[in-house]
Coordinates of C-alpha atoms (C1' of nucleotides) in Angstrom, one line a residue:
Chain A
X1 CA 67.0 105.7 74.9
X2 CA 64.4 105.7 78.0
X3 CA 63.9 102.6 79.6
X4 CA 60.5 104.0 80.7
X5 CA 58.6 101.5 81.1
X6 CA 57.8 100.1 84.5
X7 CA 55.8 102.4 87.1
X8 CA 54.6 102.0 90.9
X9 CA 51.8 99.7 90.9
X10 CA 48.7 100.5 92.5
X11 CA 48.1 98.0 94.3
X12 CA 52.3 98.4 95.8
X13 CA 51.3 102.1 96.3
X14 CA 48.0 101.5 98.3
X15 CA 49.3 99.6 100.7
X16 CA 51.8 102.2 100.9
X17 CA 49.3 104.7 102.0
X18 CA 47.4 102.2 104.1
X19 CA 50.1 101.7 106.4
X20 CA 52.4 104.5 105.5
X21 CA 55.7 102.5 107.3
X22 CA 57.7 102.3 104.6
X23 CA 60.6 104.6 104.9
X24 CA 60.9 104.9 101.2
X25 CA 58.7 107.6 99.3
X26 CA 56.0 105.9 101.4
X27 CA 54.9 109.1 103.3
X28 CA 52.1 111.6 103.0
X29 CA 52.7 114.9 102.8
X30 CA 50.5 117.9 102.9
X31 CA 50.6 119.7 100.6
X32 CA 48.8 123.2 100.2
X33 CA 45.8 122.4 97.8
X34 CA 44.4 125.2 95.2
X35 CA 41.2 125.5 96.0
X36 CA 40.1 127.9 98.0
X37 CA 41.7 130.9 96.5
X38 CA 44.7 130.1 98.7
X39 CA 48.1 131.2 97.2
X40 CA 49.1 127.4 96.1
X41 CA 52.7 128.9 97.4
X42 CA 51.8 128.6 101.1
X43 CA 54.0 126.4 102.9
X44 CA 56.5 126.2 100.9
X45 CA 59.6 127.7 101.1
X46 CA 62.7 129.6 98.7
X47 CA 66.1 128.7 99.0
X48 CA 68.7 131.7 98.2
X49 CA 71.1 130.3 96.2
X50 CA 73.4 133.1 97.0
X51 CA 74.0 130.0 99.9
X52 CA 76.0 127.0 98.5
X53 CA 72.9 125.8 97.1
X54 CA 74.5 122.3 97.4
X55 CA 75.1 121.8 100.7
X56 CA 71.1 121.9 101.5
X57 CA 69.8 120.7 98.6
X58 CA 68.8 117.2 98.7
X59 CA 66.6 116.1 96.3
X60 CA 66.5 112.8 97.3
X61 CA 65.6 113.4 100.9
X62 CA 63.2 111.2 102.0
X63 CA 61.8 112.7 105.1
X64 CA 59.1 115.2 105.1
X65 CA 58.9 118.0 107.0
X66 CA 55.4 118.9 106.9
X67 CA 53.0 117.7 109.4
X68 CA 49.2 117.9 108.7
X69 CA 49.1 121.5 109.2
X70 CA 51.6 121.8 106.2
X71 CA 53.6 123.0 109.4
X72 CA 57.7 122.4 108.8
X73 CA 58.5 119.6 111.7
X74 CA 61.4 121.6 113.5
X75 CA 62.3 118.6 116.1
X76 CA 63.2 116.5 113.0
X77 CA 65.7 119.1 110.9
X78 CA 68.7 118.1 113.0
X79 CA 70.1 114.7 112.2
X80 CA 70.3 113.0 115.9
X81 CA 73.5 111.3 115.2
X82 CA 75.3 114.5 114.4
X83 CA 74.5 116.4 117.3
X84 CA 75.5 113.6 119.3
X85 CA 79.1 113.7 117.6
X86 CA 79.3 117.3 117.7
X87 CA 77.1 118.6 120.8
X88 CA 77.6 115.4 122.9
X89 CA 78.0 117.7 125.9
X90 CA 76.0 120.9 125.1
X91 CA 72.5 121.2 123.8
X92 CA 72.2 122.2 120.4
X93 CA 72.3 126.1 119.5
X94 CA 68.8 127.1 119.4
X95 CA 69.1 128.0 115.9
X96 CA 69.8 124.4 114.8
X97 CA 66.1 124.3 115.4
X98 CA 64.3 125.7 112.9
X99 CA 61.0 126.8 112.5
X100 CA 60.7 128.8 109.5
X101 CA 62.7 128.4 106.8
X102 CA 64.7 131.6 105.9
X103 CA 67.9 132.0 104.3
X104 CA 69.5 133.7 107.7
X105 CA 68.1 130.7 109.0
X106 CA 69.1 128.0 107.2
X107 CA 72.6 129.2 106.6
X108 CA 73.9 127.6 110.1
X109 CA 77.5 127.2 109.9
X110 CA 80.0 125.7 111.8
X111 CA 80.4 129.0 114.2
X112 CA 77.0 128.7 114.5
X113 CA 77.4 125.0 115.4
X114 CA 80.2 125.4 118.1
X115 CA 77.4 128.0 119.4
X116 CA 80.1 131.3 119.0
X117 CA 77.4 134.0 119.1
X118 CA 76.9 136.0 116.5
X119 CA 78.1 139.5 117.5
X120 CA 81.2 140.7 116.2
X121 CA 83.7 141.0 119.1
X122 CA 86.5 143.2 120.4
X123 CA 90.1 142.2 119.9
X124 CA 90.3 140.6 123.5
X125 CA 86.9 138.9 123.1
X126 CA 88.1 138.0 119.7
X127 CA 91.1 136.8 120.7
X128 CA 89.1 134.2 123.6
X129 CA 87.2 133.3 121.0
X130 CA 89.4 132.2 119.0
X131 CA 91.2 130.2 121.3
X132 CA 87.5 129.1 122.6
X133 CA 86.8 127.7 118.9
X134 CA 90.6 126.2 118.5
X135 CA 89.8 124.5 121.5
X136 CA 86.2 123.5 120.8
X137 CA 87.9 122.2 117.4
X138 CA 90.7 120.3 118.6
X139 CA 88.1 119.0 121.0
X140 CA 85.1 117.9 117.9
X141 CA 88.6 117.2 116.1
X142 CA 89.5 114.4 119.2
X143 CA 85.7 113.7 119.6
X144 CA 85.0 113.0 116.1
X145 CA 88.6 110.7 116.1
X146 CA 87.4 108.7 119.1
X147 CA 84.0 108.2 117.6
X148 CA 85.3 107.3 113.9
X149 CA 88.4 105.7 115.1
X150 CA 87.0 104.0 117.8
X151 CA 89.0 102.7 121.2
X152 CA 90.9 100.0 118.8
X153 CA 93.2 103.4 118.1
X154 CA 94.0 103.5 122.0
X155 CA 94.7 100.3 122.4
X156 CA 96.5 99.8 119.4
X157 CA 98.9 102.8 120.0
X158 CA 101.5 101.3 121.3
X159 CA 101.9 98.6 118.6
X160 CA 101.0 100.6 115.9
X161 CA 101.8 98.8 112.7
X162 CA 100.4 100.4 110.0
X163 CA 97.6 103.7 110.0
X164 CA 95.3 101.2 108.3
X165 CA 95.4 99.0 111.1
X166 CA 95.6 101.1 114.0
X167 CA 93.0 102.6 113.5
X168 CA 91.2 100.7 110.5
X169 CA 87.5 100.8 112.2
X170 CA 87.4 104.4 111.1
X171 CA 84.0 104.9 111.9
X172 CA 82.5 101.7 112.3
X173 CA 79.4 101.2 114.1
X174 CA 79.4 97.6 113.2
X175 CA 75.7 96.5 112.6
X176 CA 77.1 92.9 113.0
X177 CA 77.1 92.3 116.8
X178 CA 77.8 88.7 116.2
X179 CA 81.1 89.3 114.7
X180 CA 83.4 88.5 117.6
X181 CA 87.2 89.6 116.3
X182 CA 88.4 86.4 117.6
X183 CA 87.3 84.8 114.5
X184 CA 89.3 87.1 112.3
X185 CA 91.9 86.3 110.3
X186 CA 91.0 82.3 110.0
X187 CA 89.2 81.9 106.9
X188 CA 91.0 83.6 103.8
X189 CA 87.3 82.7 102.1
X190 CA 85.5 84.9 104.2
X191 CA 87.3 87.8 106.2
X192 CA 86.0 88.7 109.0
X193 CA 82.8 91.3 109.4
X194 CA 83.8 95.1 108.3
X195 CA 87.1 93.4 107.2
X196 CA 88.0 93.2 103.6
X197 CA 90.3 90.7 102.4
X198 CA 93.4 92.6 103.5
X199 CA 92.1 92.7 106.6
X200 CA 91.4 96.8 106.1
X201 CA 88.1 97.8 107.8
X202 CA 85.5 99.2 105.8
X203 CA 85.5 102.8 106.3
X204 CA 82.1 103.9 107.5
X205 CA 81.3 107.4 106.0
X206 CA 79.6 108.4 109.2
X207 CA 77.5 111.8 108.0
X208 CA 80.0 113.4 110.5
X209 CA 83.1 112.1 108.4
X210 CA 81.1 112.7 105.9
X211 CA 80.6 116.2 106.5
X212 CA 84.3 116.8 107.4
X213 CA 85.1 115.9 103.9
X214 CA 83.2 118.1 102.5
X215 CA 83.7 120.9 104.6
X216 CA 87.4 120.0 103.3
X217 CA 86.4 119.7 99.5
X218 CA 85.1 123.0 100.1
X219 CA 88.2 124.6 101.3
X220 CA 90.1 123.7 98.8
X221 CA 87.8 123.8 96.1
X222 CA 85.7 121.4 94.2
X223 CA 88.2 121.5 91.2
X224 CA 91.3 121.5 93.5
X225 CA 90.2 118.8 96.3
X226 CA 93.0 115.8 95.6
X227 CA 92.9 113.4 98.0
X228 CA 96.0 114.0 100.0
X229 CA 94.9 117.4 100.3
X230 CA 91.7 116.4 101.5
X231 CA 93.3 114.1 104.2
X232 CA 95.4 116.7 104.9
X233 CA 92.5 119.4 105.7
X234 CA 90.3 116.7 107.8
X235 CA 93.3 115.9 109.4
X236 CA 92.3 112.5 109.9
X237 CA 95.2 110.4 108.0
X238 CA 95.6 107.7 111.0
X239 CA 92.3 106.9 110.2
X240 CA 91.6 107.3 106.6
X241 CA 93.8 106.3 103.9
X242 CA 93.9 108.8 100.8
X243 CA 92.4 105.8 98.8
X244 CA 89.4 105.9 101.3
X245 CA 89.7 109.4 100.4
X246 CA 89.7 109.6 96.5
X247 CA 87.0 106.8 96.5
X248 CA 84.8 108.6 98.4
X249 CA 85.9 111.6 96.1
X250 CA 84.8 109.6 93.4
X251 CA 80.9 109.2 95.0
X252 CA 81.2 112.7 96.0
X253 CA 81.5 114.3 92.3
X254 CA 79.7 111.6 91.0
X255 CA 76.6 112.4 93.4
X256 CA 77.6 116.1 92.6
X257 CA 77.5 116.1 89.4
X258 CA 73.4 114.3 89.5
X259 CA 72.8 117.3 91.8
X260 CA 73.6 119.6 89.4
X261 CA 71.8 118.0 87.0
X262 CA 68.9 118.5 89.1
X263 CA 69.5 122.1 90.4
X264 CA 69.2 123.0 86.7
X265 CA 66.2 121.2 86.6
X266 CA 64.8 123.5 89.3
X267 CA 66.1 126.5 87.5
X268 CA 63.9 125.8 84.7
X269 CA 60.6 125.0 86.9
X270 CA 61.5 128.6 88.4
X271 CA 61.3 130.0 85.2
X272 CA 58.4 128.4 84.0
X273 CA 56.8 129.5 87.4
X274 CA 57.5 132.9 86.4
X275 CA 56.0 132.5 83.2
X276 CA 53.0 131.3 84.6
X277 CA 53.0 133.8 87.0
X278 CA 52.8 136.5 84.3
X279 CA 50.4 135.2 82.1
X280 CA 48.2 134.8 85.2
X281 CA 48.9 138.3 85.7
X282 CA 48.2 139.7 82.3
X283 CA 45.1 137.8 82.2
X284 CA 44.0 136.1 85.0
X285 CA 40.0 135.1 86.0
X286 CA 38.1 134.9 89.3
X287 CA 37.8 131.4 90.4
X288 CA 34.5 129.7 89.0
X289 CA 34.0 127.2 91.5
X290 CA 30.0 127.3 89.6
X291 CA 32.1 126.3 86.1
X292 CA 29.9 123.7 84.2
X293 CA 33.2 121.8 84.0
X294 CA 34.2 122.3 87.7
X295 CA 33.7 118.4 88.4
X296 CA 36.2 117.2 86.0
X297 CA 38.8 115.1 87.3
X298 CA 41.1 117.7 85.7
X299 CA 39.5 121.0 86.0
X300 CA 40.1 122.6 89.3
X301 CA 39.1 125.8 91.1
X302 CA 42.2 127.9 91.3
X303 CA 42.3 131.7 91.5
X304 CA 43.6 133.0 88.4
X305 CA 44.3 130.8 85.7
X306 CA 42.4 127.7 86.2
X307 CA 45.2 125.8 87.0
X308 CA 47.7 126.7 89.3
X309 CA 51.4 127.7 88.4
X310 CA 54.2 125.5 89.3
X311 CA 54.6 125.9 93.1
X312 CA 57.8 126.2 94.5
X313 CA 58.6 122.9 96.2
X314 CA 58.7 122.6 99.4
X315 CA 62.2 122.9 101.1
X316 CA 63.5 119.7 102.1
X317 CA 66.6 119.5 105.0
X318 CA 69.2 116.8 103.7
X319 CA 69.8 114.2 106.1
X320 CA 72.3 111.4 104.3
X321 CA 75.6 111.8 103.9
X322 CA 75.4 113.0 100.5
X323 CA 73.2 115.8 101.3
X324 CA 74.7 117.1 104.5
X325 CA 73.2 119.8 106.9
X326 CA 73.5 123.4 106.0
X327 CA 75.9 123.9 109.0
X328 CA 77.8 121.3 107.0
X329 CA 79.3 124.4 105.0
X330 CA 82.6 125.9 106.0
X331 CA 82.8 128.7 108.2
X332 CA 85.1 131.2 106.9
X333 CA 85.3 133.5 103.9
X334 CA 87.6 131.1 101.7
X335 CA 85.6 128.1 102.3
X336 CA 82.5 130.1 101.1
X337 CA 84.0 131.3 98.2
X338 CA 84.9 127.9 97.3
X339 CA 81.6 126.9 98.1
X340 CA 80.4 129.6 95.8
X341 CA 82.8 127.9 93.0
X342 CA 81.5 124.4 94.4
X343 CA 77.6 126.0 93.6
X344 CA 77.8 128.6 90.9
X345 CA 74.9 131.0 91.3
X346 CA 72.1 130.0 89.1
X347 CA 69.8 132.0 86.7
X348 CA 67.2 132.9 89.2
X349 CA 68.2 134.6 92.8
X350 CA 65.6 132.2 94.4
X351 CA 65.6 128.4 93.4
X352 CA 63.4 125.8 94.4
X353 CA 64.4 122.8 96.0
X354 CA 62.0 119.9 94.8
X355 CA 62.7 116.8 96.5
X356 CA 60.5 114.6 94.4
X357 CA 60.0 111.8 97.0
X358 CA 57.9 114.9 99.1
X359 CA 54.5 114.2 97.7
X360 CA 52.2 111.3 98.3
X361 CA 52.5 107.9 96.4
X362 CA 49.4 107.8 93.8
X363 CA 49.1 105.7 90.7
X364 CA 50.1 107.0 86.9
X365 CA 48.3 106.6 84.2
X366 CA 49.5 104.0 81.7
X367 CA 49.6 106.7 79.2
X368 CA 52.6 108.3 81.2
X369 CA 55.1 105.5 80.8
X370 CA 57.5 106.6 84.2
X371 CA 60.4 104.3 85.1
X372 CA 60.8 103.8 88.3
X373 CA 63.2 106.4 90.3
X374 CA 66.4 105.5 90.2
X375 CA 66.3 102.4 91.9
X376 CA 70.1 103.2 93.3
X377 CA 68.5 106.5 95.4
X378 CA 65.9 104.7 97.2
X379 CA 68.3 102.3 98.0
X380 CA 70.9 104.8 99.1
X381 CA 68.0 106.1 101.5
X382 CA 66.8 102.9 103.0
X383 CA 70.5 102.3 104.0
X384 CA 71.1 105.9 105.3
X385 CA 68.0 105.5 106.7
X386 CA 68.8 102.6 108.7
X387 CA 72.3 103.3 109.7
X388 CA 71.9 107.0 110.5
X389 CA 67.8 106.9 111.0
X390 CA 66.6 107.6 114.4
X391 CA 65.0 110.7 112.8
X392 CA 64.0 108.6 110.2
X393 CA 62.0 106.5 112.0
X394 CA 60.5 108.7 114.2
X395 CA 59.7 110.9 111.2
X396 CA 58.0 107.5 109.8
X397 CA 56.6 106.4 112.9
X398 CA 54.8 109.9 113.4
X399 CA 53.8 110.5 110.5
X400 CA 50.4 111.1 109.7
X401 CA 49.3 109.5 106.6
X402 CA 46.6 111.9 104.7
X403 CA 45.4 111.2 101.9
X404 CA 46.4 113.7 99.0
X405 CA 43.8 116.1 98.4
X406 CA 40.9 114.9 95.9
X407 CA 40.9 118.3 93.9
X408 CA 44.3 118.7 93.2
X409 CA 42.6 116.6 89.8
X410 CA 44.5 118.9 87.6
X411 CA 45.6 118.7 83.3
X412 CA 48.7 117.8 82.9
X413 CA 50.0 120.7 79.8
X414 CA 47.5 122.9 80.0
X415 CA 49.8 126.0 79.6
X416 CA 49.7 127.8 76.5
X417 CA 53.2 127.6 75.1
X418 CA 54.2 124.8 77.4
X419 CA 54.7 121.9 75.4
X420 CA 55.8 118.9 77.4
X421 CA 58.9 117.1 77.2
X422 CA 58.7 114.1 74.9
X423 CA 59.0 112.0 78.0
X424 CA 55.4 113.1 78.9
X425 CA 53.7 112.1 76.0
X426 CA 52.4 109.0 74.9
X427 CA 55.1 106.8 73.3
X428 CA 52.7 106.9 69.9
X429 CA 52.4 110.3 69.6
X430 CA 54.9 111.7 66.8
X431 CA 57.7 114.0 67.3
X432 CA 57.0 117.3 68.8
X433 CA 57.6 119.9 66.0
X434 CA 61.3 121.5 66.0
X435 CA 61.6 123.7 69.1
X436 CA 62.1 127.8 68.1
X437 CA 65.6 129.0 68.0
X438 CA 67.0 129.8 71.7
X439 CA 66.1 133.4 72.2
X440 CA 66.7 133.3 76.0
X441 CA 68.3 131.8 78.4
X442 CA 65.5 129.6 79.0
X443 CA 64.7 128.9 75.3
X444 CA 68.5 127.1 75.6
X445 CA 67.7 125.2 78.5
X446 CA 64.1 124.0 76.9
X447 CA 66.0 123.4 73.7
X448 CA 68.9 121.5 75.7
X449 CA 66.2 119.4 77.4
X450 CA 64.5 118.8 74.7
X451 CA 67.5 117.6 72.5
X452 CA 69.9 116.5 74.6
X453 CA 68.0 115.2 77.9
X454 CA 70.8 114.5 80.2
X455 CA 70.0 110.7 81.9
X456 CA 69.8 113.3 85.1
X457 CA 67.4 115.7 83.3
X458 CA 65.3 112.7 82.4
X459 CA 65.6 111.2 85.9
X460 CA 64.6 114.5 87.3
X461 CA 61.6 114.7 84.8
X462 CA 60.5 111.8 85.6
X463 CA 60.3 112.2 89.5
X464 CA 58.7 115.3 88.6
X465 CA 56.0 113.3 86.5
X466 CA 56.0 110.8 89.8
X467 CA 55.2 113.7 92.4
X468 CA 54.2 116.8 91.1
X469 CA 51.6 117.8 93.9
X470 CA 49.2 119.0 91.2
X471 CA 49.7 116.4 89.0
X472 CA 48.0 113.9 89.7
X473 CA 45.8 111.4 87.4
X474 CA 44.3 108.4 88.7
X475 CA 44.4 105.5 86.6
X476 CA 42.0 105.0 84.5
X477 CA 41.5 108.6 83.3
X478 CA 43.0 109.9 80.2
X479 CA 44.4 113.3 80.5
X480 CA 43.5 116.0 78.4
X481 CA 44.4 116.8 74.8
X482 CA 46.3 120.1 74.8
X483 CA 43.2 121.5 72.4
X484 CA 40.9 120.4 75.0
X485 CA 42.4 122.4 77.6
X486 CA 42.9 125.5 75.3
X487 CA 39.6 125.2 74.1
X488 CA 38.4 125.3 78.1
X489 CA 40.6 128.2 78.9
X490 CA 39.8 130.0 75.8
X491 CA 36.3 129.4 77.2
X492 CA 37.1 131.1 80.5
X493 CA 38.6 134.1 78.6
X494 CA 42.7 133.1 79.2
X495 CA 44.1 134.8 77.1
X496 CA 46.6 132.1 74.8
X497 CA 49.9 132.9 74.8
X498 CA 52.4 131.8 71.3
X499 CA 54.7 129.6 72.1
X500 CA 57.8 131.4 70.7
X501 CA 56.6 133.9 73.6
X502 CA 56.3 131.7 76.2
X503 CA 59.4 130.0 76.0
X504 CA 61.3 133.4 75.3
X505 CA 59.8 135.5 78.1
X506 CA 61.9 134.7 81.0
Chain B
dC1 C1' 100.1 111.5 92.5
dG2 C1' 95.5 111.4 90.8
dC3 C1' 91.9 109.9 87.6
dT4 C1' 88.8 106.4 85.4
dC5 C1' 87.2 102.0 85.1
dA6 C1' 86.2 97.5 86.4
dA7 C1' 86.3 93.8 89.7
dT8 C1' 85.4 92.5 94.1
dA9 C1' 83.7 92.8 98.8
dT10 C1' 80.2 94.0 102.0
Chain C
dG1 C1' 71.2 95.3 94.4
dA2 C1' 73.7 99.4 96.0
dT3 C1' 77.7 101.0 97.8
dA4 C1' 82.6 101.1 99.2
dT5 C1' 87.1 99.4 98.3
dT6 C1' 90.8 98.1 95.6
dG7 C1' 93.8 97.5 91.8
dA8 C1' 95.1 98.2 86.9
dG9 C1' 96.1 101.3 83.5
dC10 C1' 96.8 105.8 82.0

DNA sequence: CGCTCAATAT
DNA sequence: GATATTGAGC
């Protein structure tokens, strides 16, 4: 069922944090460490998912924001390439550049984008306005044809054959300088760069195409988007075909459909925080930095519980296609309520966002039998990397690399009630016990992930297993046996908590 | 016309 | 090897 069986070397994963170039999962980030008696929630930021969740969340995103400080980088939240197609002759809108996460913040739409302030005007004003952003449409509408289309659509006007051909390098930034067109068409073996056999370029799904389709998905509905709708909305049929479109469709709900997957992941981590949160409350101890067992590898000071709940993850801006910019998001009422049908509200009002790529590279244990991460998303990011990348490379380049903090040695289950998905445990160990009946919400979610792990669920798990700022285990060291941590936190007078109660208190 | 799937191209 | 395109079949 789980082909969990290969895991990042250590010897792949120093050199990683020796040099720290790679652009792939390579980088250090800081995260907020639990000693101290600092809240291990610092730095870290809550998305409201009253916001189409989905058009921010990118669990995959590869850059992090955090500088040493565990400071959000705001010079690096706006992808380079797409204020150059939309603001190539205005700066960007102050609020593009973000220091602080919030959800006023982060919820930068496209009025936002054309930089229409944000007071509500008179009729006359209103009325400018709107002939202001018609204009400042038509105009992205014409910039964003001329940069996707490129000047072959001029000078093919005139002897327009077919919308493929006229103005078939839809968005081509052809990476292939060499490929002079004069040597198109010869060779039937080989057409010519960016050319398919038919002699159709390659459409390029530029994140500003990119983000046009979605906006127009959006409109319409994630249920209702059909291709030749779709075209119809981005208004772009001279350059796309509605086969460019449906394909693309195809990625789209495909790559929808994993973030889902996901997002319901980070439902359940929120509610697991919370139960952590109230057992910490109900019977939470001072910090024992003196414990006897305080040098464990897996024993760490923390204020409360003596280990720390599940922090939020840190908010992470999407920068590829797939994950496109907040302002990405229509602007008007009927766009957000399809986005609000493209993003149904989940459980919790606040969700975390946990990119899983965010924390440092450090060995597993064998014990923990991870596959690698989908080998298809780090891919995906190299190549968005390097086609759309200034930011990230400069993001690489700057990047401090520190090391992850030595304390954060922590147990793996040591919550009372927690019991860890089968994909945590030893492959040896028999079958976890049948899980209670679902009494909550969250009881169905633990007994749907426990039954039924969705290849998403188990993908999600496992980057979970693979970053988890608190989780990490050097090689060599054998976690703790569930009794051995109940036994130490029965020792520090935690009170346990039953199972059937931790999994039914929400 | 649109979807899924598979083959193919890049 | 991943992704985009294309065609077949429905």
């Amino acid at each position: 069922m789980l082909g969990v069986s290969t895991l990042r070397s250590p010897s792949s994963s120093s050199k990683a944090d020796q040099h720290c170039g790679g652009f792939v999962g390579d980088h250090h980030v800081v995260f907020p460490t639990s000693g101290g008696g600092s809240d291990c929630c610092d730095g870290f930021a809550m998305v409201d998912v009253d916001d189409n969740l989905l058009d921010y969340i990118d669990f995959s995103c590869d850059v992090p924001f955090f500088d040493a400080d565990g400071d959000i980088l705001p010079d690096l939240e706006v992808d380079p390439t797409e204020l150059l197609a939309e603001f190539s002759s205005t700066p960007p809108p102050d609020d593009l550049l973000l220091d602080t996460v919030s959800p006023a913040a982060v919820h930068v739409d496209d009025e936002a984008a054309n930089n229409k302030p944000p007071v509500v005007p008179d009729d006359d004003v209103k009325q400018q306005q709107l002939a202001v952003m018609t204009t400042v449409a038509q105009e992205e509408k014409r910039l964003l044809e001329e940069q996707t289309c490129g000047d072959e659509k001029h000078v093919a006007a005139s002897k327009q054959t077919t919308e493929e051909d006229s103005c078939a390098g839809a968005a081509v930034s052809d990476t292939k300088p060499s490929a002079s067109a004069s040597a198109e068409g010869h060779s039937k073996k080989k057409p010519a760069p960016g050319k398919n056999s038919h002699g159709k370029r390659k459409v390029d799904w530029t994140p500003e195409l990119h983000r046009r389709f979605v906006q127009a998905v959006e409109q319409l509905g994630i249920d209702k988007a059909v291709p030749s709708r779709i075209l119809e909305i981005m208004g772009m049929d001279d350059c796309l075909t509605r086969h460019n479109i449906a394909s693309h469709l195809q990625k789209y709900r495909s790559h929808r459909k994993h973030l889902m997957a996901r997002e319901a992941e980070a439902a359940t981590w929120a509610q697991k925080r919370h139960m952590y949160a109230a057992a910490a409350a109900g019977g939470g101890v001072a910090p024992r930095t003196d414990a006897p067992h305080a040098s464990r590898p897996w024993v760490v000071p923390t204020t409360t519980f003596g280990f720390p709940p599940p922090a939020p993850p840190p908010f992470c801006r999407p920068l590829h296609v797939w994950g496109h910019p907040p302002h990405a998001a229509a602007a008007d009422a009927a766009a957000a309520a399809a986005a609000a049908v493209a993003a149904p509200p989940a459980p919790t009002a606040m969700l975390p966002v946990w990119p899983r790529h965010l924390a440092p590279p450090r060995p597993l244990p064998p014990w923990a039998h991870p596959p690698a991460v989908d080998p298809a998303f780090w891919h995906q990011q190299y190549n968005a990397a390097r086609k759309w990348g200034p930011q990230a490379a400069a993001v690489t380049q700057g990047t401090p690399c520190v090391p992850p903090p030595a304390a954060a040695m922590l147990p793996r289950f040591p919550v009372p009630g927690m019991v860890p998905h089968p994909i945590y445990r030893p492959a040896m160990v028999p079958p976890p016990p049948p899980p209670p009946p679902p009494s909550s919400k969250l009881a169905e979610l633990q007994l749907e992930l426990d039954t039924h792990p969705s290849k998403e669920s188990i993908d999600a798990a496992i980057g979970d297993v693979l970053v988890k700022p608190w989780l990490p285990l050097p090689l060599g060291l054998k976690p703790p046996s569930l009794d051995s941590v109940m036994s130490e936190l029965h020792k520090q007078g935690v009170p346990s908590i039953p199972p059937a109660a931790a999994t039914a208190t929400g």
